[in-house]
Amino acid sequence: MDDLNVKNPPALKQFIPTPPRPPRQSKSGIFGTIRQRCFNSIGNSVLTLCVVAVLFYLVKHVLDWAVFNAVFIADNRRQCMDISPDGACWAGVISWFNGLIYGRFPVDEQWRVNVGVLLGLVWLLPLMSKRIPLRNVILLSWIGLYPFVGAYLFLGGRFGAELGWIHGVMTCLALAFLTIIYVNWILSALGKKGLNELFVPLVSRFVERRIHLLSFVAVWLLIALVMALVLNQVSLEPVAIERWGGLFLTFIIASFAITMAIPIGVVLALGRRSKLPVIHWLSMTVIELVRSVPLITVLFMAVTLLPIFLPADVEFNKLAQVLVAVCIFAGAYMAENIRGGLQAIPKGQYEAAATLGLGYLHTMALIILPQALRMMIPNIMTSFISLLKDTTLVSIIGLFDIMLMARNIANDKDWVGMHTEPLVMISVLFFLFCYSMSQYSLTLEKRLKVDR
Amino acid sequence: MMTSSGHLATKNTTNTAIKIDKLNKWYGDHHVLKDVSLDISEGEIMVVCGPSGSGKSTLIRSLNHLEDYQEGVVSVFGQPLSRDRQSHKIIHQTMGMVFQNFNLFPHLTVLQNCTLGLTWLRKMSERDADKMAMRLLDRVGIAQLATRYPGQLSGGQQQRVAISRSLAMEPKIMLFDEPTSALDPEMVKEVLDVMIDLAKTGMTMVCVTHEMQFAKQVADRVVFMADGEIIEVGPPEQVLVNPQWDRTKEFLQHVL
């Protein structure tokens, strides 16, 4: 303020900051550090030696069993035992490896599973790049359209015969969308206009508003038509859902549950915070009911109870029932995670949004949920990881997921009684997936932290 | 009480921007606003001061319905407000608000904070919205920080962003709820300077503040509140220099 700006008397000394100096570096090197930390007293030295001995003993035994004494090539379990009685018999796992991954999917058609999974990953790839615009749309298109492509590849069949018309049309639209994403990506890298701008001059002749949207729709439909003509000539061998299995099935259930958990969770969480009593009590009932029941019972109920409530002529396959059950289960847990995030948002954010004139939906979608979800990334990822592991429970109701396939190895007449190795194998696989998920969540957290 | 003498507007403006008529509010049994009446003319700078707990924040937050009140009527440009959609529309079209804690959206950049309302509510094209927001950010002197996130700014800069965010919606009345109370002393001036500039443009402003220097410099009238009542209203030289009531004098001795 004015009265604070008194003129400085000329005699004041001038302040010069002391130049910064680097922190002291440790010069002792690795060996010095070890000696300092682990052998700095007699007690610590003894402790260090004991820990090293125990570690050595454990690692040696694990390695002996899993690698040095293990048998990798054998025809059956008896041969394994003859070659090395106290080592792992990986030969059994290797000969069943295909089954662990693809279940009972026909071997000649397994390329379709690979292509389908690859397509799903390729669809999500653009999300990694920060330079690509409208990434939310790409994510939404993945959620809304990819399942049709996946189901087409996994189920097979001809258009209009085994494959319903709606499913066929959606598949073509999905493939066309994916094409546009990638062609646009390449074109923008070359510095050219996107594919969707192709019809802008034509469209602008007929309409004045929403030219770009209409042009995009026109291009999309055209490519979809081409896709339809091509796919009409192709006929994929139909594969029954009952033959899906292994890691492939585990992935389908887990990724379905993971993608549906967030929307269901958001709706339930917002419902629970709603001031309207009916919505509030309904959401709360669903959340509390589902959360206080084990997943196993939810699965059993879905398979045995659901058909009782449905009309007799509606026939659901077991997988669909399981998917519905897992989604509701995951959604209820997610709702509580998201509610935690919502509660952490300060009241001022709502007030600021209100004074700008934003309504409920805008406030939630633009201000509150982005912050709440970001804040809850660690919890959400924890839920996802436990969800991935929980999907192995579907083996109990007779879906041939990776767990049931692994236990089936012990029933094979060549590998009778082989329980340990397949379970170890599955543990390693699950560890790889879950660990990379948690690592991904860490990088995601770091990337989004910039805004704070 | 003393309120009637305060109704004389010191400016000879014709329009009443806000008319507050016998506002009463209770938190449970606690009577926080007691028959508060006040007219604010268009273009007037009104500073509300008083000890904490006197109801000044509640009063200003009642104006744009951030707080409910049980009795009384607030009219904006002659339109009495109620709880319906129409009233909400009037509030959002006429009033902007700046908070003590800035309340910027931490997940959006400075520029996005300012353009949010324009693109989603006014349906303005991104380019026009950016242009308008940049003009406002330039006016408050932080155009170079447009791509930063609020967390990377100092308090004073954040508050200036908050002011431009409100101004982007082109309000006719700006409400300031203790805009400098959460700031370090060194940053108070930069925010007050922006507010002084804004006052010169003829904006109607209602400011709850403890900055008595600011009140003396720019306020047309000062309202002194205590215990949920308006005790004195008048031009700053009257209320701040020659208060009529002992309560006002006591307060001023503490702040000045």
XYZ file of C-alpha atoms in Angstrom:
708
model
C 0.000 0.000 0.000
C 1.010 3.585 -0.424
C 2.080 4.259 3.131
C 4.301 1.181 3.121
C 6.385 2.422 0.236
C 8.494 4.785 2.331
C 11.539 5.932 0.373
C 14.663 4.001 1.338
C 17.222 6.104 3.194
C 20.416 6.152 1.082
C 22.641 4.714 3.813
C 21.137 1.179 3.653
C 23.588 -1.669 3.042
C 22.998 -3.672 -0.127
C 22.085 -7.330 0.363
C 23.933 -9.839 -1.856
C 22.795 -13.475 -1.471
C 25.479 -16.015 -0.559
C 26.271 -18.134 -3.672
C 24.843 -21.683 -3.402
C 27.224 -24.606 -2.927
C 26.666 -28.253 -3.891
C 25.887 -30.821 -1.154
C 28.713 -33.064 0.079
C 29.156 -36.260 -1.980
C 29.790 -39.602 -0.367
C 33.212 -40.845 -1.510
C 33.208 -44.318 -0.029
C 31.639 -46.108 -3.034
C 29.542 -49.278 -2.909
C 31.853 -51.264 -0.616
C 32.226 -48.365 1.745
C 28.461 -47.932 1.940
C 27.947 -51.630 2.619
C 30.524 -51.602 5.360
C 29.018 -48.477 6.857
C 25.456 -49.783 6.806
C 25.787 -53.549 7.388
C 29.040 -54.145 9.265
C 29.263 -51.093 11.490
C 29.039 -53.152 14.718
C 29.499 -56.762 15.779
C 25.757 -57.299 16.266
C 24.969 -55.857 12.848
C 27.695 -57.981 11.215
C 26.218 -61.168 12.707
C 22.727 -60.122 11.633
C 23.911 -59.391 8.097
C 25.628 -62.766 7.819
C 22.515 -64.582 9.115
C 20.248 -62.815 6.622
C 22.639 -63.600 3.768
C 22.770 -67.277 4.817
C 18.972 -67.590 4.971
C 18.572 -65.822 1.629
C 21.192 -68.042 0.049
C 19.491 -71.186 1.409
C 16.050 -70.104 0.126
C 17.207 -68.969 -3.294
C 19.333 -72.065 -3.778
C 16.444 -74.403 -3.014
C 14.007 -72.524 -5.227
C 16.506 -72.420 -8.091
C 17.404 -76.097 -7.599
C 13.768 -77.095 -7.851
C 12.716 -74.683 -10.574
C 15.777 -74.605 -12.820
C 18.762 -76.863 -12.089
C 16.908 -80.104 -11.270
C 13.905 -79.324 -13.437
C 12.874 -81.390 -16.433
C 11.847 -79.497 -19.531
C 11.498 -82.311 -22.034
C 9.520 -85.428 -21.207
C 6.487 -87.305 -22.504
C 4.731 -87.851 -19.182
C 5.077 -87.458 -15.463
C 6.611 -90.905 -14.960
C 9.500 -89.962 -17.255
C 9.957 -86.705 -15.339
C 10.222 -88.627 -12.072
C 12.738 -91.006 -13.563
C 14.984 -88.248 -14.843
C 14.917 -86.062 -11.754
C 12.734 -86.962 -8.764
C 13.156 -83.714 -6.838
C 12.888 -81.132 -9.570
C 10.009 -79.397 -11.268
C 8.433 -81.120 -14.235
C 7.962 -78.201 -16.611
C 7.414 -80.561 -19.509
C 3.782 -80.969 -18.413
C 3.186 -77.243 -18.255
C 4.854 -76.813 -21.638
C 2.723 -79.441 -23.309
C -0.396 -77.851 -21.780
C 0.791 -74.269 -22.332
C -1.474 -73.755 -25.293
C -4.445 -74.842 -23.189
C -3.481 -72.524 -20.357
C -3.504 -69.572 -22.731
C -6.364 -70.357 -25.115
C -8.458 -72.861 -23.188
C -10.199 -75.262 -25.547
C -10.255 -72.821 -28.451
C -9.681 -74.789 -31.696
C -5.958 -74.707 -32.492
C -6.485 -73.679 -36.132
C -8.530 -70.667 -35.088
C -6.264 -69.433 -32.322
C -4.771 -66.760 -34.558
C -8.125 -64.994 -34.243
C -7.632 -64.669 -30.498
C -4.176 -63.191 -31.065
C -5.472 -60.771 -33.666
C -8.425 -59.771 -31.493
C -6.326 -59.074 -28.415
C -3.717 -57.282 -30.515
C -6.418 -55.133 -32.126
C -7.681 -54.146 -28.697
C -4.213 -53.107 -27.592
C -3.521 -51.282 -30.860
C -6.787 -49.376 -30.377
C -5.600 -48.175 -26.980
C -2.078 -47.337 -28.150
C -2.869 -43.723 -29.188
C -3.844 -43.001 -25.562
C -0.173 -43.203 -24.642
C 0.736 -40.213 -26.781
C -0.064 -36.805 -25.320
C -0.074 -35.200 -28.756
C -3.177 -36.941 -30.041
C -6.352 -34.872 -29.742
C -9.690 -36.201 -28.447
C -8.199 -39.097 -26.531
C -11.368 -39.333 -24.480
C -13.280 -40.104 -27.663
C -10.811 -42.862 -28.517
C -11.243 -44.381 -25.065
C -15.019 -44.169 -25.361
C -14.907 -45.733 -28.824
C -12.852 -48.569 -27.376
C -15.412 -49.178 -24.652
C -18.372 -48.847 -27.009
C -17.142 -50.385 -30.254
C -14.221 -52.717 -29.593
C -16.329 -55.434 -27.900
C -18.141 -55.974 -31.217
C -14.901 -56.536 -33.132
C -13.594 -58.777 -30.380
C -16.777 -60.810 -30.228
C -16.805 -61.124 -34.022
C -13.281 -62.493 -34.118
C -13.727 -64.790 -31.138
C -17.157 -66.125 -32.098
C -16.752 -66.217 -35.848
C -19.647 -66.903 -38.178
C -21.072 -65.292 -41.272
C -22.936 -62.006 -41.531
C -26.639 -62.525 -41.278
C -26.296 -66.179 -40.366
C -24.588 -67.023 -37.048
C -23.672 -63.349 -36.701
C -26.632 -61.038 -36.114
C -27.120 -58.035 -38.408
C -26.743 -55.493 -35.626
C -23.541 -57.149 -34.487
C -22.252 -57.151 -38.057
C -23.032 -53.492 -38.628
C -21.401 -52.512 -35.341
C -18.300 -54.554 -36.222
C -17.924 -52.691 -39.509
C -18.428 -49.321 -37.809
C -15.844 -50.261 -35.205
C -13.251 -51.339 -37.744
C -13.895 -48.178 -39.760
C -13.411 -46.062 -36.650
C -10.121 -47.754 -35.866
C -8.989 -47.162 -39.450
C -9.806 -43.454 -39.177
C -7.889 -43.145 -35.890
C -4.759 -44.604 -37.407
C -4.931 -42.939 -40.803
C -5.462 -39.611 -39.038
C -2.508 -40.299 -36.798
C -0.262 -40.949 -39.789
C -1.660 -37.970 -41.716
C -1.146 -35.603 -38.808
C 2.428 -36.865 -38.441
C 2.923 -35.986 -42.112
C 1.402 -32.574 -41.431
C -1.703 -33.185 -43.512
C -5.386 -32.769 -42.777
C -7.245 -35.643 -41.142
C -9.276 -38.160 -43.128
C -12.473 -36.843 -41.583
C -11.924 -33.476 -43.301
C -12.127 -35.166 -46.696
C -15.791 -34.348 -47.287
C -15.794 -30.880 -45.744
C -15.986 -29.031 -49.099
C -18.780 -31.310 -50.267
C -20.779 -31.167 -47.040
C -20.432 -27.409 -46.676
C -22.352 -27.039 -49.922
C -25.488 -28.502 -48.377
C -25.443 -27.528 -44.720
C -24.046 -24.638 -42.712
C -23.715 -25.962 -39.180
C -21.805 -28.977 -37.854
C -19.913 -29.349 -41.103
C -16.957 -31.146 -39.542
C -19.119 -33.598 -37.623
C -21.179 -34.453 -40.697
C -18.064 -34.874 -42.821
C -16.648 -37.231 -40.229
C -19.841 -39.275 -40.156
C -19.848 -39.463 -43.973
C -16.261 -40.728 -44.105
C -16.967 -43.144 -41.271
C -20.033 -44.631 -42.972
C -18.204 -44.924 -46.292
C -15.301 -46.848 -44.791
C -17.749 -48.989 -42.808
C -19.516 -49.850 -46.059
C -16.226 -50.932 -47.606
C -15.503 -53.007 -44.490
C -18.936 -54.615 -44.767
C -18.342 -55.576 -48.414
C -14.985 -57.113 -47.517
C -16.203 -58.929 -44.412
C -19.212 -60.246 -46.306
C -16.813 -62.345 -48.388
C -15.029 -63.691 -45.336
C -16.400 -66.549 -43.355
C -14.871 -67.395 -40.010
C -15.371 -70.828 -38.503
C -17.910 -70.411 -35.628
C -16.508 -71.170 -32.188
C -18.929 -71.787 -29.329
C -18.538 -69.684 -26.205
C -18.164 -72.886 -24.183
C -14.818 -73.437 -25.883
C -13.378 -70.109 -24.748
C -10.993 -70.553 -21.884
C -7.596 -70.146 -20.330
C -5.840 -66.858 -19.877
C -7.842 -65.556 -22.821
C -11.120 -65.977 -20.917
C -9.590 -64.520 -17.760
C -8.611 -61.460 -19.778
C -12.065 -61.093 -21.277
C -13.777 -61.216 -17.885
C -11.214 -58.984 -16.191
C -11.069 -56.320 -18.899
C -14.861 -56.264 -19.171
C -15.193 -55.840 -15.416
C -12.444 -53.218 -15.295
C -13.954 -51.085 -18.052
C -17.489 -51.354 -16.701
C -16.491 -50.843 -13.055
C -15.754 -47.124 -13.453
C -19.026 -46.066 -15.120
C -21.118 -48.264 -12.801
C -19.100 -47.031 -9.827
C -19.531 -43.382 -10.796
C -23.291 -43.761 -11.181
C -23.634 -45.620 -7.868
C -21.351 -43.194 -6.012
C -23.192 -40.142 -7.308
C -26.478 -41.878 -6.560
C -25.428 -42.514 -3.009
C -24.601 -38.833 -2.549
C -27.837 -37.754 -4.211
C -30.331 -35.712 -2.202
C -33.264 -37.553 -3.791
C -34.222 -40.238 -1.279
C -35.238 -42.920 -3.795
C -31.978 -42.723 -5.738
C -29.959 -42.470 -2.529
C -31.507 -45.535 -0.912
C -31.467 -47.551 -4.115
C -27.745 -46.949 -4.702
C -26.943 -47.546 -1.070
C -28.847 -50.829 -1.059
C -27.048 -52.074 -4.155
C -23.634 -51.061 -2.816
C -24.076 -52.458 0.669
C -25.796 -55.629 -0.486
C -23.146 -56.490 -3.054
C -20.261 -55.502 -0.820
C -21.390 -57.651 2.066
C -21.637 -60.815 -0.033
C -18.619 -62.825 -1.248
C -17.965 -62.804 -4.989
C -18.449 -66.576 -5.051
C -22.042 -66.266 -3.903
C -22.693 -63.452 -6.353
C -21.398 -65.721 -9.124
C -23.502 -68.668 -7.990
C -26.560 -66.471 -7.715
C -25.995 -65.108 -11.200
C -25.812 -68.594 -12.668
C -28.562 -70.281 -10.657
C -30.938 -67.515 -9.554
C -30.908 -65.177 -12.553
C -32.536 -67.725 -14.933
C -35.390 -68.189 -12.420
C -36.313 -64.507 -12.571
C -36.016 -64.241 -16.327
C -38.746 -65.451 -18.682
C -38.214 -69.033 -19.790
C -37.532 -68.239 -23.445
C -34.721 -65.806 -22.653
C -31.587 -67.844 -22.544
C -28.391 -66.349 -21.327
C -25.155 -68.172 -21.726
C -23.103 -68.722 -18.631
C -20.404 -66.228 -19.642
C -22.899 -63.384 -20.013
C -24.325 -64.135 -16.572
C -20.860 -64.175 -15.074
C -19.965 -60.903 -16.791
C -23.064 -59.204 -15.390
C -22.303 -60.516 -11.900
C -18.648 -59.494 -11.950
C -19.523 -56.035 -13.300
C -22.033 -55.313 -10.543
C -19.601 -56.626 -7.961
C -16.719 -54.534 -9.290
C -19.007 -51.503 -9.677
C -20.116 -51.619 -6.046
C -16.543 -51.689 -4.811
C -15.536 -48.966 -7.252
C -18.462 -46.834 -6.052
C -17.009 -46.730 -2.565
C -13.562 -45.837 -3.938
C -15.012 -43.025 -5.994
C -17.167 -41.820 -3.112
C -13.982 -41.495 -1.076
C -12.521 -39.329 -3.829
C -15.672 -37.238 -4.069
C -15.591 -36.560 -0.354
C -12.024 -35.318 -0.587
C -12.977 -32.550 -3.023
C -13.249 -29.272 -1.111
C -16.617 -27.534 -0.973
C -15.052 -24.510 -2.626
C -14.799 -26.394 -5.915
C -18.577 -26.890 -5.989
C -19.099 -23.244 -5.068
C -16.722 -21.992 -7.736
C -18.484 -24.146 -10.324
C -21.866 -22.912 -9.125
C -20.881 -19.249 -9.364
C -19.694 -19.817 -12.936
C -23.171 -21.134 -13.666
C -22.263 -24.786 -14.248
C -25.126 -27.212 -13.641
C -24.924 -30.574 -11.878
C -23.784 -32.630 -14.867
C -21.215 -30.088 -16.014
C -19.866 -29.667 -12.494
C -19.497 -33.392 -12.016
C -18.085 -34.209 -15.445
C -15.704 -31.254 -15.777
C -14.683 -30.342 -12.243
C -15.393 -32.936 -9.589
C -14.955 -36.368 -11.193
C -11.648 -35.636 -12.972
C -10.160 -34.601 -9.648
C -11.792 -37.366 -7.623
C -10.722 -40.118 -10.028
C -7.188 -38.756 -10.188
C -6.962 -38.662 -6.438
C -8.161 -42.244 -6.164
C -5.830 -43.781 -8.780
C -3.934 -45.899 -6.211
C -7.171 -47.254 -4.723
C -8.793 -47.783 -8.089
C -5.733 -49.667 -9.313
C -5.769 -51.814 -6.182
C -9.375 -52.704 -6.939
C -8.468 -53.558 -10.524
C -5.634 -55.804 -9.411
C -7.780 -57.686 -6.942
C -10.470 -57.901 -9.615
C -8.020 -59.533 -12.030
C -7.119 -62.072 -9.376
C -10.738 -62.602 -8.322
C -11.739 -63.623 -11.822
C -10.077 -66.988 -11.174
C -13.120 -67.751 -9.020
C -15.214 -68.291 -12.136
C -13.491 -71.680 -12.441
C -15.686 -72.818 -9.557
C -18.865 -72.401 -11.564
C -17.344 -74.291 -14.440
C -15.876 -71.722 -16.808
C -12.612 -73.010 -18.217
C -10.478 -70.050 -17.225
C -6.750 -70.353 -16.609
C -7.316 -71.738 -13.104
C -9.557 -74.594 -14.183
C -7.257 -75.380 -17.110
C -4.334 -75.593 -14.674
C -6.194 -77.960 -12.387
C -7.218 -80.036 -15.376
C -3.565 -80.830 -16.064
C -3.556 -82.996 -12.948
C -6.440 -84.988 -14.437
C -4.647 -85.651 -17.696
C -3.635 -89.319 -17.767
C -0.068 -88.414 -18.812
C 0.395 -85.875 -16.033
C -1.724 -87.368 -13.252
C -1.299 -85.602 -9.908
C 0.767 -82.711 -11.225
C -0.563 -79.805 -9.127
C 2.421 -77.692 -8.117
C 3.999 -76.733 -11.403
C 0.871 -75.342 -13.101
C 0.033 -73.322 -9.989
C 3.561 -71.917 -9.848
C 3.264 -71.072 -13.524
C -0.018 -69.244 -12.975
C 1.390 -67.399 -9.977
C 4.276 -66.146 -12.091
C 1.907 -65.035 -14.856
C -0.406 -63.241 -12.429
C 2.538 -61.628 -10.702
C 3.752 -60.274 -14.037
C 0.360 -58.808 -14.909
C -0.452 -57.413 -11.485
C 3.014 -55.971 -10.973
C 2.961 -54.219 -14.323
C -0.491 -52.850 -13.509
C 0.765 -51.390 -10.261
C 3.841 -49.989 -12.004
C 1.597 -48.412 -14.624
C -0.502 -46.813 -11.909
C 2.663 -45.344 -10.393
C 3.741 -43.766 -13.676
C 0.202 -42.511 -14.215
C 0.243 -40.903 -10.792
C 3.571 -39.265 -11.504
C 2.395 -37.976 -14.862
C -0.763 -36.450 -13.433
C 0.988 -34.982 -10.426
C 2.248 -32.066 -12.528
C -1.026 -30.258 -12.036
C -0.840 -30.193 -8.269
C -31.728 -0.172 14.355
C -29.581 2.327 12.496
C -30.077 1.008 9.016
C -32.387 3.664 7.639
C -29.739 6.371 7.459
C -27.622 4.163 5.198
C -30.135 4.031 2.407
C -29.081 7.355 0.973
C -26.954 6.540 -2.019
C -23.972 8.815 -2.267
C -23.832 8.608 -6.040
C -26.639 9.980 -8.099
C -26.938 6.789 -10.140
C -30.439 5.835 -11.099
C -30.514 2.032 -11.127
C -30.434 -0.170 -8.095
C -28.224 -3.174 -8.787
C -28.987 -5.159 -5.639
C -31.761 -4.512 -3.180
C -31.613 -6.489 0.040
C -34.835 -6.341 2.024
C -35.070 -7.585 5.624
C -32.817 -10.609 5.184
C -32.908 -13.075 8.067
C -30.866 -16.222 8.388
C -30.461 -18.803 11.105
C -27.928 -21.617 11.492
C -30.053 -23.845 13.702
C -31.002 -21.528 16.551
C -28.155 -19.141 15.832
C -29.466 -15.932 14.280
C -26.673 -14.894 11.900
C -28.397 -12.203 9.806
C -30.901 -9.979 11.554
C -33.212 -7.903 9.353
C -30.433 -6.818 7.032
C -31.539 -4.279 4.434
C -29.286 -2.548 1.956
C -29.479 -1.009 -1.516
C -26.496 -1.129 -3.831
C -26.581 1.084 -6.884
C -25.222 0.219 -10.265
C -21.543 1.081 -10.527
C -21.194 1.418 -6.799
C -18.223 0.022 -4.879
C -19.520 -1.259 -1.566
C -17.084 -2.462 1.074
C -18.434 -4.620 3.880
C -16.320 -4.812 6.998
C -16.734 -5.956 10.538
C -15.351 -8.409 13.078
C -15.262 -12.107 12.219
C -18.545 -13.844 12.892
C -20.475 -10.692 12.167
C -22.248 -12.274 9.198
C -20.576 -10.326 6.396
C -19.493 -13.425 4.453
C -22.920 -14.971 4.984
C -24.504 -11.810 3.633
C -22.426 -11.703 0.457
C -22.901 -15.455 -0.099
C -26.642 -15.044 0.298
C -26.664 -12.677 -2.651
C -25.758 -15.417 -5.152
C -27.516 -18.216 -3.262
C -24.417 -20.012 -2.024
C -26.232 -19.716 1.317
C -29.905 -20.213 1.986
C -31.798 -17.615 3.950
C -35.097 -18.078 5.694
C -36.683 -14.633 5.456
C -36.341 -11.576 3.292
C -35.949 -10.795 -0.393
C -32.918 -10.061 -2.552
C -33.641 -8.327 -5.838
C -31.154 -7.962 -8.645
C -31.859 -5.160 -11.123
C -35.420 -5.085 -9.887
C -35.989 -8.835 -10.190
C -36.757 -10.484 -6.854
C -34.853 -13.758 -6.570
C -36.333 -17.038 -5.464
C -35.105 -20.616 -5.634
C -36.304 -21.306 -9.162
C -34.436 -21.833 -12.395
C -35.135 -18.316 -13.621
C -33.484 -16.806 -10.542
C -30.444 -19.033 -10.959
C -30.144 -17.826 -14.504
C -30.286 -14.179 -13.390
C -27.642 -14.815 -10.740
C -25.265 -16.515 -13.153
C -25.734 -13.891 -15.818
C -25.203 -10.928 -13.533
C -22.911 -11.952 -10.683
C -19.361 -13.213 -10.480
C -17.619 -14.159 -7.280
C -14.050 -14.271 -5.994
C -13.329 -16.398 -2.953
C -10.909 -16.192 -0.081
C -9.268 -19.500 -1.061
C -9.292 -18.773 -4.824
C -11.051 -22.106 -5.560
C -9.358 -22.459 -8.921
C -9.777 -25.820 -10.624
C -6.416 -27.490 -9.933
C -6.655 -30.014 -12.782
C -7.036 -27.330 -15.460
C -4.491 -24.834 -16.709
C -4.896 -21.141 -15.992
C -6.273 -20.619 -19.484
C -8.673 -23.575 -19.233
C -9.915 -22.245 -15.892
C -10.920 -19.066 -17.665
C -12.361 -20.609 -20.813
C -14.351 -23.391 -19.137
C -17.531 -21.363 -18.713
C -17.211 -19.801 -22.155
C -16.865 -23.046 -24.104
C -19.322 -25.166 -22.122
C -22.003 -22.644 -21.172
C -21.697 -19.918 -23.812
C -20.866 -22.521 -26.489
C -18.131 -20.205 -27.702
C -15.602 -21.665 -30.135
C -12.309 -22.633 -28.557
C -10.396 -19.991 -30.446
C -12.719 -17.131 -29.464
C -12.758 -18.280 -25.855
C -8.968 -18.449 -25.751
C -8.711 -14.994 -27.248
C -11.107 -13.525 -24.725
C -9.457 -15.286 -21.776
C -6.006 -14.167 -22.879
C -7.221 -10.577 -23.031
C -8.468 -10.825 -19.452
C -5.316 -12.563 -18.235
C -3.306 -9.825 -19.891
C -5.394 -7.233 -18.073
C -4.502 -8.753 -14.698
C -0.880 -9.119 -15.796
C -0.449 -12.901 -15.964
C -0.888 -13.735 -19.636
C 2.551 -15.350 -19.627
C 1.355 -17.935 -17.101
C -1.608 -19.135 -19.178
C -0.309 -22.675 -19.668
C 0.653 -23.226 -16.022
C -1.467 -25.084 -13.504
C -2.839 -23.234 -10.457
C -0.612 -25.251 -8.126
C 2.443 -23.719 -9.790
C 1.378 -20.142 -9.071
C 1.739 -17.926 -6.015
C -1.329 -16.967 -4.032
C -1.513 -13.514 -5.527
C -1.283 -14.892 -9.047
C -3.959 -17.485 -8.281
C -6.321 -14.836 -7.009
C -5.751 -12.770 -10.138
C -6.585 -15.842 -12.238
C -9.740 -16.268 -10.161
C -10.711 -12.684 -10.920
C -10.214 -13.149 -14.656
C -12.146 -16.426 -14.524
C -15.110 -14.557 -13.068
C -14.745 -11.643 -15.470
C -14.767 -14.033 -18.436
C -18.470 -14.604 -17.848
C -19.005 -10.826 -18.198
C -20.823 -10.214 -14.929
C -22.416 -6.878 -14.079
C -21.767 -7.308 -10.363
C -18.622 -8.713 -8.778
C -18.707 -10.155 -5.277
C -15.403 -10.391 -3.402
C -15.383 -12.556 -0.288
C -12.213 -11.608 1.607
C -10.076 -11.819 -1.547
C -6.804 -10.959 0.187
C -7.190 -12.706 3.547
C -5.383 -15.877 2.485
C -2.465 -14.029 0.894
C 1.029 -13.290 2.093
C 1.436 -9.580 2.870
C 3.722 -9.120 -0.128
C 1.004 -10.316 -2.515
C -1.931 -8.331 -1.198
C -1.018 -5.302 -3.258
C -1.038 -7.022 -6.649
C -4.581 -8.271 -6.048
C -5.816 -4.947 -4.702
C -4.331 -3.180 -7.728
C -6.380 -5.415 -10.003
C -9.479 -4.672 -7.953
C -8.793 -0.937 -8.075
C -8.451 -1.130 -11.859
C -11.711 -3.009 -12.006
C -13.408 -0.401 -9.846
C -12.344 2.298 -12.300
C -14.175 0.536 -15.138
C -17.511 1.178 -13.434
C -18.154 -2.388 -12.312
C -20.587 -2.789 -9.419
C -18.561 -4.370 -6.627
C -19.390 -5.742 -3.209
C -16.232 -6.521 -1.241
C -15.946 -8.144 2.122
C -12.452 -7.156 3.198
C -10.260 -6.107 6.060
C -8.161 -3.837 3.847
C -9.169 -0.468 5.233
C -6.750 1.353 2.939
C -8.552 -0.146 -0.037
C -11.895 0.891 1.443
C -10.733 4.460 1.922
C -9.247 4.620 -1.548
C -12.008 3.203 -3.734
C -15.195 2.509 -1.788
C -18.233 4.643 -2.469
C -19.824 3.425 0.722
C -18.668 1.286 3.627
C -20.959 -1.037 5.541
C -19.983 -1.937 9.080
C -21.559 -5.117 10.405
C -21.461 -6.729 13.839
C -23.471 -9.602 15.286
C -25.492 -10.073 12.128
C -26.670 -6.483 11.893
C -25.673 -3.507 9.799
C -24.546 -0.891 12.282
C -23.334 1.874 10.021
C -23.472 2.613 6.314
C -21.926 5.606 4.682
C -19.039 7.013 2.698
C -15.644 5.852 3.971
C -14.646 9.210 5.380
C -17.750 9.071 7.551
C -17.737 5.446 8.706
C -13.991 4.916 8.923
C -12.945 8.322 10.205
C -15.913 9.589 12.195
C -17.912 6.549 13.260
C -21.176 7.219 15.035
C -21.276 4.043 17.090
C -18.968 2.784 19.823
C -18.873 -0.730 18.284
C -17.481 0.667 15.019
C -14.878 2.725 16.808
C -13.746 -0.252 18.869
C -13.356 -2.357 15.708
C -11.458 0.330 13.831
C -9.022 0.728 16.692
C -8.147 -2.942 16.285
C -7.704 -2.924 12.506
C -6.166 0.396 11.688
